[in-house]
Amino acid sequence: MGLWRHARNTYQHPMPNLLALARLPLAAARSSPVRPAGLMPREAASDAVLMRWAAAGDRAAFGVLVERHGERALRVALRVLGNAAEAEEVAQEAFLRAWQAAAGFDPDRAQFTTWLHRITLNLAIDRTRRHVSAPNAGDAALAALPDPGPGPEASAVAAEEQMALAAALARLPARQRAAIALAYEDGLSGAEAAAALDVSERALEGLLRRARLMLRRILSS
Amino acid sequence: MTPSRFARLLDTHGPHPERWPAARRAGSAALLATSAEAKALLAAAQSLDARLGTDLPHPASDAVVRLRAAVAWQIARTPLPAASSPWTRVWELLRPAVPAGWGALAAMATCALWLSLAAAPAIGDPLAPLQALPIAEDPL
């Protein structure tokens, strides 16, 4: 452990000003930890081990976590927000917060993915709530969808159905959208989804029930 | 099982019987065998489930690449994660008890205020009743 050099963290703001950061020298170059020989490859390590290494300053270990879970974090954020650019911002911020809080991560209390999803969902839901007062929030979600453009009739119909579903989802409360986003994630159990939303499994079922009921009503009307 | 309860089951657990609670599968199967309304409800739930399975938005592949690059760029310019201090760990351990702690503190403050405002009981001479008694040498 003596080979690992720790740096005192004086960083406070969760989302740094990128222009200000660009002027800083590379922190990695200032204080990159020396990786002891004989450790297993990062790609073979579990999430919990990678987080332990990240807490000790191993940025590459955290990069493997981003590689592993970035797509899902982005997908969940996109399904809650309905806007690709905002989803990217939220996913980036979620990973930054995870990096900053790496030392406090306790794998005995939660899996890394559950923890990351909780951060991502909280950020996405908070951002959605700020949009509620904004006019045409549903229209913004529609505008974020790709233009179907000219093409075969089948693809035009499919694009129309996607837009209708996006419009219906945009009318749901954010937590119901989050429940739907998690329920349709492959490999995510109900218990994990409930933990990510910080609710009981019964409460998650209630969110899903109301979401499906509302979606069917909107789509059939 | 009634059609309305079956509709609630479908909304809660989706249209796949393997995800339904085991106790309700037999009743649902019996209802489906006899009720056209239940069959229609199941078909509607399957249709919605299929749409959610295929039409929920997916991030573009270049967005995933951008995310990885942006996070790598940003964490390269941010300090290392703060090591958690012993006090932080103690606080994390005690935090679940905070609501109870605040309640106990409020109760103690109320008691202290009540005691300070209550009139102090008059403390007299505990031997006073004895002094009123006649002494043997006193003339009657």
Short mmCIF file of C-alpha atoms in Angstrom, two decimals:
data_model
loop_
_atom_site.label_atom_id
_atom_site.label_comp_id
_atom_site.label_asym_id
_atom_site.label_seq_id
_atom_site.Cartn_x
_atom_site.Cartn_y
_atom_site.Cartn_z
CA MET A 1 0.00 0.00 0.00
CA GLY A 2 2.98 2.22 0.46
CA LEU A 3 3.27 2.52 -3.28
CA TRP A 4 -0.13 4.17 -3.46
CA ARG A 5 0.05 7.88 -3.13
CA HIS A 6 -3.01 9.67 -1.91
CA ALA A 7 -3.85 13.25 -2.62
CA ARG A 8 -6.01 15.40 -0.44
CA ASN A 9 -9.26 16.23 -2.18
CA THR A 10 -10.11 19.88 -2.07
CA TYR A 11 -12.70 19.61 -4.82
CA GLN A 12 -16.17 20.60 -3.70
CA HIS A 13 -18.48 21.33 -6.61
CA PRO A 14 -20.11 18.25 -8.15
CA MET A 15 -20.10 19.58 -11.70
CA PRO A 16 -16.95 21.51 -12.47
CA ASN A 17 -16.82 24.37 -14.88
CA LEU A 18 -15.25 22.78 -17.92
CA LEU A 19 -13.49 25.96 -19.05
CA ALA A 20 -11.94 26.37 -15.63
CA LEU A 21 -10.90 22.75 -15.62
CA ALA A 22 -9.30 23.07 -19.01
CA ARG A 23 -6.93 25.70 -17.60
CA LEU A 24 -5.83 23.40 -14.79
CA PRO A 25 -2.84 21.18 -15.25
CA LEU A 26 -3.70 17.55 -15.50
CA ALA A 27 -4.38 16.33 -12.00
CA ALA A 28 -3.64 12.83 -13.20
CA ALA A 29 -0.15 13.91 -14.16
CA ARG A 30 0.35 15.55 -10.77
CA SER A 31 -0.70 12.65 -8.67
CA SER A 32 -1.14 9.47 -10.63
CA PRO A 33 -0.85 6.52 -8.31
CA VAL A 34 1.70 3.87 -8.97
CA ARG A 35 -0.01 0.57 -9.61
CA PRO A 36 1.59 -2.31 -7.69
CA ALA A 37 2.81 -5.19 -9.81
CA GLY A 38 1.01 -8.50 -9.57
CA LEU A 39 -2.53 -7.15 -9.40
CA MET A 40 -5.14 -8.77 -11.61
CA PRO A 41 -5.94 -6.96 -14.88
CA ARG A 42 -8.45 -4.20 -14.40
CA GLU A 43 -10.80 -5.69 -16.97
CA ALA A 44 -11.04 -8.89 -14.92
CA ALA A 45 -11.74 -7.16 -11.63
CA SER A 46 -15.20 -6.91 -10.11
CA ASP A 47 -16.96 -3.57 -9.80
CA ALA A 48 -16.29 -3.49 -6.06
CA VAL A 49 -12.56 -4.07 -6.56
CA LEU A 50 -12.41 -1.44 -9.30
CA MET A 51 -14.11 1.06 -6.99
CA ARG A 52 -11.58 0.29 -4.27
CA TRP A 53 -8.77 0.96 -6.71
CA ALA A 54 -10.53 4.09 -7.95
CA ALA A 55 -10.83 5.33 -4.35
CA ALA A 56 -7.07 4.94 -4.09
CA GLY A 57 -6.66 7.11 -7.17
CA ASP A 58 -6.60 4.61 -10.02
CA ARG A 59 -8.33 6.57 -12.77
CA ALA A 60 -7.93 3.75 -15.27
CA ALA A 61 -9.88 1.44 -12.96
CA PHE A 62 -12.70 3.96 -12.92
CA GLY A 63 -12.44 4.12 -16.71
CA VAL A 64 -13.20 0.40 -16.85
CA LEU A 65 -16.35 1.03 -14.80
CA VAL A 66 -17.40 3.74 -17.24
CA GLU A 67 -16.70 1.34 -20.09
CA ARG A 68 -18.81 -1.35 -18.42
CA HIS A 69 -21.77 0.67 -17.24
CA GLY A 70 -21.75 3.88 -19.26
CA GLU A 71 -24.18 2.70 -21.89
CA ARG A 72 -26.79 1.61 -19.38
CA ALA A 73 -26.47 4.83 -17.35
CA LEU A 74 -26.92 6.79 -20.56
CA ARG A 75 -29.90 4.67 -21.61
CA VAL A 76 -31.66 5.02 -18.26
CA ALA A 77 -31.09 8.79 -18.26
CA LEU A 78 -32.35 9.05 -21.84
CA ARG A 79 -35.52 7.13 -21.02
CA VAL A 80 -36.29 9.37 -18.07
CA LEU A 81 -35.39 12.65 -19.75
CA GLY A 82 -36.37 11.93 -23.36
CA ASN A 83 -33.57 14.20 -24.53
CA ALA A 84 -30.25 12.83 -25.76
CA ALA A 85 -28.10 15.88 -24.95
CA GLU A 86 -29.45 16.17 -21.42
CA ALA A 87 -29.06 12.43 -20.91
CA GLU A 88 -25.36 12.73 -21.78
CA GLU A 89 -24.92 15.57 -19.30
CA VAL A 90 -26.70 13.64 -16.56
CA ALA A 91 -24.71 10.45 -17.19
CA GLN A 92 -21.43 12.41 -17.12
CA GLU A 93 -22.39 14.12 -13.89
CA ALA A 94 -23.42 10.79 -12.35
CA PHE A 95 -20.02 9.27 -13.12
CA LEU A 96 -18.22 12.35 -11.81
CA ARG A 97 -20.13 12.14 -8.55
CA ALA A 98 -19.35 8.44 -8.34
CA TRP A 99 -15.65 9.24 -8.82
CA GLN A 100 -15.68 11.91 -6.16
CA ALA A 101 -17.53 9.67 -3.71
CA ALA A 102 -15.51 6.54 -4.52
CA ALA A 103 -13.87 6.49 -1.09
CA GLY A 104 -17.26 6.38 0.59
CA PHE A 105 -18.62 3.55 -1.54
CA ASP A 106 -19.41 0.48 0.56
CA PRO A 107 -19.95 -2.68 -1.52
CA ASP A 108 -21.57 -4.37 1.48
CA ARG A 109 -24.42 -1.87 1.38
CA ALA A 110 -25.13 -1.73 -2.36
CA GLN A 111 -23.85 -2.97 -5.67
CA PHE A 112 -21.99 -0.42 -7.75
CA THR A 113 -24.63 -0.56 -10.47
CA THR A 114 -27.45 0.06 -8.00
CA TRP A 115 -25.53 3.00 -6.54
CA LEU A 116 -24.75 4.43 -9.97
CA HIS A 117 -28.34 4.03 -11.15
CA ARG A 118 -29.58 5.76 -8.03
CA ILE A 119 -27.30 8.74 -8.66
CA THR A 120 -28.28 8.83 -12.33
CA LEU A 121 -32.00 8.59 -11.63
CA ASN A 122 -31.91 11.24 -8.92
CA LEU A 123 -30.13 13.64 -11.26
CA ALA A 124 -32.47 12.84 -14.15
CA ILE A 125 -35.63 13.14 -12.05
CA ASP A 126 -34.43 16.42 -10.51
CA ARG A 127 -33.77 17.79 -13.96
CA THR A 128 -37.17 16.63 -15.19
CA ARG A 129 -38.86 18.39 -12.29
CA ARG A 130 -37.17 21.61 -13.29
CA HIS A 131 -38.68 21.14 -16.74
CA VAL A 132 -42.22 20.65 -15.47
CA SER A 133 -42.75 24.39 -15.30
CA ALA A 134 -41.25 24.82 -18.74
CA PRO A 135 -43.82 24.86 -21.52
CA ASN A 136 -43.89 22.14 -24.15
CA ALA A 137 -41.79 19.63 -22.21
CA GLY A 138 -43.45 16.82 -24.16
CA ASP A 139 -42.75 18.57 -27.43
CA ALA A 140 -39.08 18.76 -26.48
CA ALA A 141 -39.02 15.01 -26.00
CA LEU A 142 -40.59 14.55 -29.41
CA ALA A 143 -38.14 16.93 -31.03
CA ALA A 144 -35.24 14.89 -29.63
CA LEU A 145 -36.33 11.84 -31.61
CA PRO A 146 -34.67 11.27 -34.97
CA ASP A 147 -36.59 12.49 -37.96
CA PRO A 148 -38.10 9.46 -39.71
CA GLY A 149 -37.48 11.13 -43.07
CA PRO A 150 -38.54 9.68 -46.38
CA GLY A 151 -38.35 5.93 -46.58
CA PRO A 152 -40.36 2.77 -46.82
CA GLU A 153 -43.83 2.91 -45.37
CA ALA A 154 -43.01 0.36 -42.69
CA SER A 155 -40.18 2.41 -41.25
CA ALA A 156 -42.35 5.52 -41.33
CA VAL A 157 -45.04 3.69 -39.36
CA ALA A 158 -42.43 2.40 -36.90
CA ALA A 159 -41.06 5.91 -36.43
CA GLU A 160 -44.58 7.19 -35.90
CA GLU A 161 -45.18 4.57 -33.24
CA GLN A 162 -41.91 5.48 -31.53
CA MET A 163 -42.94 9.11 -31.50
CA ALA A 164 -46.35 8.24 -30.08
CA LEU A 165 -44.73 6.19 -27.33
CA ALA A 166 -42.26 8.99 -26.59
CA ALA A 167 -45.11 11.47 -26.36
CA ALA A 168 -47.03 9.17 -24.03
CA LEU A 169 -43.95 8.63 -21.84
CA ALA A 170 -43.38 12.38 -21.68
CA ARG A 171 -46.80 12.75 -20.07
CA LEU A 172 -45.95 10.34 -17.22
CA PRO A 173 -44.54 11.58 -13.92
CA ALA A 174 -40.75 11.25 -13.84
CA ARG A 175 -40.69 8.48 -11.25
CA GLN A 176 -43.11 6.36 -13.30
CA ARG A 177 -40.88 6.88 -16.35
CA ALA A 178 -37.90 5.83 -14.26
CA ALA A 179 -39.75 2.69 -13.15
CA ILE A 180 -40.52 1.82 -16.78
CA ALA A 181 -36.91 2.51 -17.80
CA LEU A 182 -35.60 0.12 -15.14
CA ALA A 183 -38.26 -2.54 -15.74
CA TYR A 184 -37.20 -2.85 -19.37
CA GLU A 185 -33.48 -3.11 -18.62
CA ASP A 186 -32.24 -6.63 -19.30
CA GLY A 187 -30.62 -8.37 -16.38
CA LEU A 188 -31.94 -6.00 -13.75
CA SER A 189 -34.03 -7.68 -11.05
CA GLY A 190 -37.05 -6.10 -9.41
CA ALA A 191 -35.11 -5.81 -6.17
CA GLU A 192 -32.24 -4.00 -7.91
CA ALA A 193 -34.65 -1.70 -9.72
CA ALA A 194 -36.44 -0.89 -6.47
CA ALA A 195 -33.11 -0.22 -4.73
CA ALA A 196 -32.04 2.06 -7.58
CA LEU A 197 -35.23 4.06 -7.15
CA ASP A 198 -34.86 3.90 -3.36
CA VAL A 199 -38.32 2.42 -2.89
CA SER A 200 -39.67 -0.94 -1.75
CA GLU A 201 -40.48 -3.59 -4.35
CA ARG A 202 -44.16 -3.08 -3.59
CA ALA A 203 -43.85 0.64 -4.24
CA LEU A 204 -42.06 -0.10 -7.51
CA GLU A 205 -44.94 -2.37 -8.53
CA GLY A 206 -47.32 0.49 -7.78
CA LEU A 207 -45.32 2.86 -9.96
CA LEU A 208 -45.27 0.32 -12.80
CA ARG A 209 -49.01 -0.35 -12.48
CA ARG A 210 -49.90 3.32 -12.72
CA ALA A 211 -47.42 3.87 -15.56
CA ARG A 212 -48.74 0.98 -17.67
CA LEU A 213 -52.34 1.96 -17.03
CA MET A 214 -51.69 5.54 -18.07
CA LEU A 215 -49.65 4.52 -21.14
CA ARG A 216 -52.43 2.22 -22.36
CA ARG A 217 -55.01 4.96 -21.91
CA ILE A 218 -52.91 7.56 -23.71
CA LEU A 219 -51.91 5.27 -26.55
CA SER A 220 -55.45 4.01 -27.11
CA SER A 221 -57.00 7.46 -27.08
CA MET B 1 -60.18 -13.74 -10.14
CA THR B 2 -62.25 -11.09 -11.87
CA PRO B 3 -61.41 -9.22 -15.07
CA SER B 4 -60.73 -6.02 -13.13
CA ARG B 5 -58.32 -7.81 -10.78
CA PHE B 6 -56.72 -9.49 -13.80
CA ALA B 7 -56.25 -6.05 -15.40
CA ARG B 8 -54.57 -4.86 -12.21
CA LEU B 9 -52.32 -7.93 -12.22
CA LEU B 10 -51.30 -7.22 -15.82
CA ASP B 11 -50.53 -3.57 -15.07
CA THR B 12 -48.51 -4.50 -11.99
CA HIS B 13 -46.51 -7.47 -13.26
CA GLY B 14 -46.79 -7.33 -17.05
CA PRO B 15 -48.21 -9.89 -19.45
CA HIS B 16 -45.72 -12.72 -18.81
CA PRO B 17 -47.24 -15.40 -16.53
CA GLU B 18 -43.82 -16.38 -15.17
CA ARG B 19 -43.62 -12.93 -13.55
CA TRP B 20 -47.02 -13.17 -11.91
CA PRO B 21 -47.24 -14.19 -8.24
CA ALA B 22 -47.55 -17.97 -8.11
CA ALA B 23 -50.74 -17.76 -6.05
CA ARG B 24 -52.56 -15.94 -8.84
CA ARG B 25 -51.47 -17.96 -11.85
CA ALA B 26 -54.09 -20.69 -11.56
CA GLY B 27 -56.94 -18.19 -11.13
CA SER B 28 -55.67 -16.14 -14.05
CA ALA B 29 -55.43 -19.22 -16.29
CA ALA B 30 -58.97 -20.23 -15.37
CA LEU B 31 -60.24 -16.74 -16.16
CA LEU B 32 -58.39 -16.65 -19.48
CA ALA B 33 -59.94 -19.96 -20.46
CA THR B 34 -63.45 -18.60 -20.07
CA SER B 35 -63.41 -14.82 -20.42
CA ALA B 36 -63.12 -12.98 -23.72
CA GLU B 37 -62.60 -9.76 -21.75
CA ALA B 38 -59.57 -11.25 -19.99
CA LYS B 39 -58.14 -12.36 -23.35
CA ALA B 40 -58.56 -8.84 -24.70
CA LEU B 41 -56.87 -7.39 -21.62
CA LEU B 42 -53.96 -9.79 -22.04
CA ALA B 43 -53.63 -8.91 -25.73
CA ALA B 44 -53.56 -5.18 -24.90
CA ALA B 45 -50.94 -5.75 -22.20
CA GLN B 46 -48.82 -7.84 -24.58
CA SER B 47 -49.04 -5.14 -27.22
CA LEU B 48 -47.90 -2.44 -24.78
CA ASP B 49 -45.12 -4.68 -23.45
CA ALA B 50 -43.87 -5.35 -26.99
CA ARG B 51 -43.86 -1.64 -27.79
CA LEU B 52 -41.95 -0.82 -24.62
CA GLY B 53 -39.50 -3.60 -25.40
CA THR B 54 -38.71 -2.28 -28.87
CA ASP B 55 -39.59 1.41 -28.98
CA LEU B 56 -38.03 2.80 -25.81
CA PRO B 57 -35.21 5.10 -26.91
CA HIS B 58 -31.63 3.82 -27.12
CA PRO B 59 -28.60 6.09 -26.97
CA ALA B 60 -26.65 6.48 -30.17
CA SER B 61 -23.35 4.61 -30.26
CA ASP B 62 -21.41 7.85 -30.68
CA ALA B 63 -23.09 9.18 -27.53
CA VAL B 64 -21.65 6.27 -25.55
CA VAL B 65 -18.19 6.96 -26.98
CA ARG B 66 -18.54 10.66 -26.14
CA LEU B 67 -19.58 9.81 -22.60
CA ARG B 68 -16.52 7.63 -22.02
CA ALA B 69 -14.19 10.26 -23.44
CA ALA B 70 -15.81 13.10 -21.50
CA VAL B 71 -15.68 11.26 -18.17
CA ALA B 72 -12.04 10.28 -18.75
CA TRP B 73 -11.20 13.90 -19.64
CA GLN B 74 -12.95 15.30 -16.60
CA ILE B 75 -11.64 12.88 -13.98
CA ALA B 76 -8.14 13.41 -15.34
CA ARG B 77 -8.54 17.04 -14.28
CA THR B 78 -10.23 16.53 -10.93
CA PRO B 79 -8.48 15.66 -7.69
CA LEU B 80 -8.43 12.14 -6.38
CA PRO B 81 -11.45 10.96 -4.39
CA ALA B 82 -11.43 12.20 -0.82
CA ALA B 83 -10.47 9.55 1.68
CA SER B 84 -13.26 9.10 4.19
CA SER B 85 -12.22 10.23 7.65
CA PRO B 86 -13.01 8.24 10.83
CA TRP B 87 -15.52 10.95 11.76
CA THR B 88 -17.27 10.45 8.42
CA ARG B 89 -17.54 6.73 9.12
CA VAL B 90 -18.89 7.38 12.63
CA TRP B 91 -21.43 9.80 11.17
CA GLU B 92 -22.45 7.24 8.55
CA LEU B 93 -23.01 4.69 11.32
CA LEU B 94 -25.04 7.08 13.46
CA ARG B 95 -27.04 8.68 10.67
CA PRO B 96 -29.89 6.12 10.69
CA ALA B 97 -30.48 6.99 14.36
CA VAL B 98 -30.60 10.71 13.73
CA PRO B 99 -34.41 11.02 13.72
CA ALA B 100 -34.61 9.19 17.06
CA GLY B 101 -31.72 11.30 18.35
CA TRP B 102 -33.48 14.54 17.47
CA GLY B 103 -36.63 13.26 19.19
CA ALA B 104 -34.70 12.43 22.36
CA LEU B 105 -33.00 15.83 22.26
CA ALA B 106 -36.35 17.60 21.89
CA ALA B 107 -37.80 15.61 24.81
CA MET B 108 -34.81 16.47 26.99
CA ALA B 109 -35.06 20.17 26.08
CA THR B 110 -38.79 20.15 26.93
CA CYS B 111 -38.12 18.50 30.30
CA ALA B 112 -35.35 20.98 31.10
CA LEU B 113 -37.59 23.92 30.21
CA TRP B 114 -40.46 22.54 32.28
CA LEU B 115 -38.25 21.97 35.31
CA SER B 116 -36.72 25.43 35.07
CA LEU B 117 -40.13 27.13 34.87
CA ALA B 118 -41.86 25.04 37.54
CA ALA B 119 -42.15 26.77 40.96
CA ALA B 120 -39.61 25.42 43.39
CA PRO B 121 -41.30 23.61 46.34
CA ALA B 122 -41.05 25.51 49.61
CA ILE B 123 -38.46 23.86 51.78
CA GLY B 124 -39.10 24.53 55.46
CA ASP B 125 -37.48 23.24 58.61
CA PRO B 126 -38.10 19.49 58.68
CA LEU B 127 -38.03 19.58 62.50
CA ALA B 128 -40.66 22.35 62.86
CA PRO B 129 -43.53 20.01 63.84
CA LEU B 130 -41.38 18.65 66.65
CA GLN B 131 -40.73 22.14 68.01
CA ALA B 132 -44.46 22.75 68.43
CA LEU B 133 -44.80 19.76 70.75
CA PRO B 134 -44.79 20.47 74.51
CA ILE B 135 -41.61 19.68 76.38
CA ALA B 136 -41.72 17.66 79.59
CA GLU B 137 -40.34 20.49 81.76
CA ASP B 138 -42.86 23.05 80.48
CA PRO B 139 -45.54 24.03 82.99
CA LEU B 140 -48.92 22.83 81.85
#
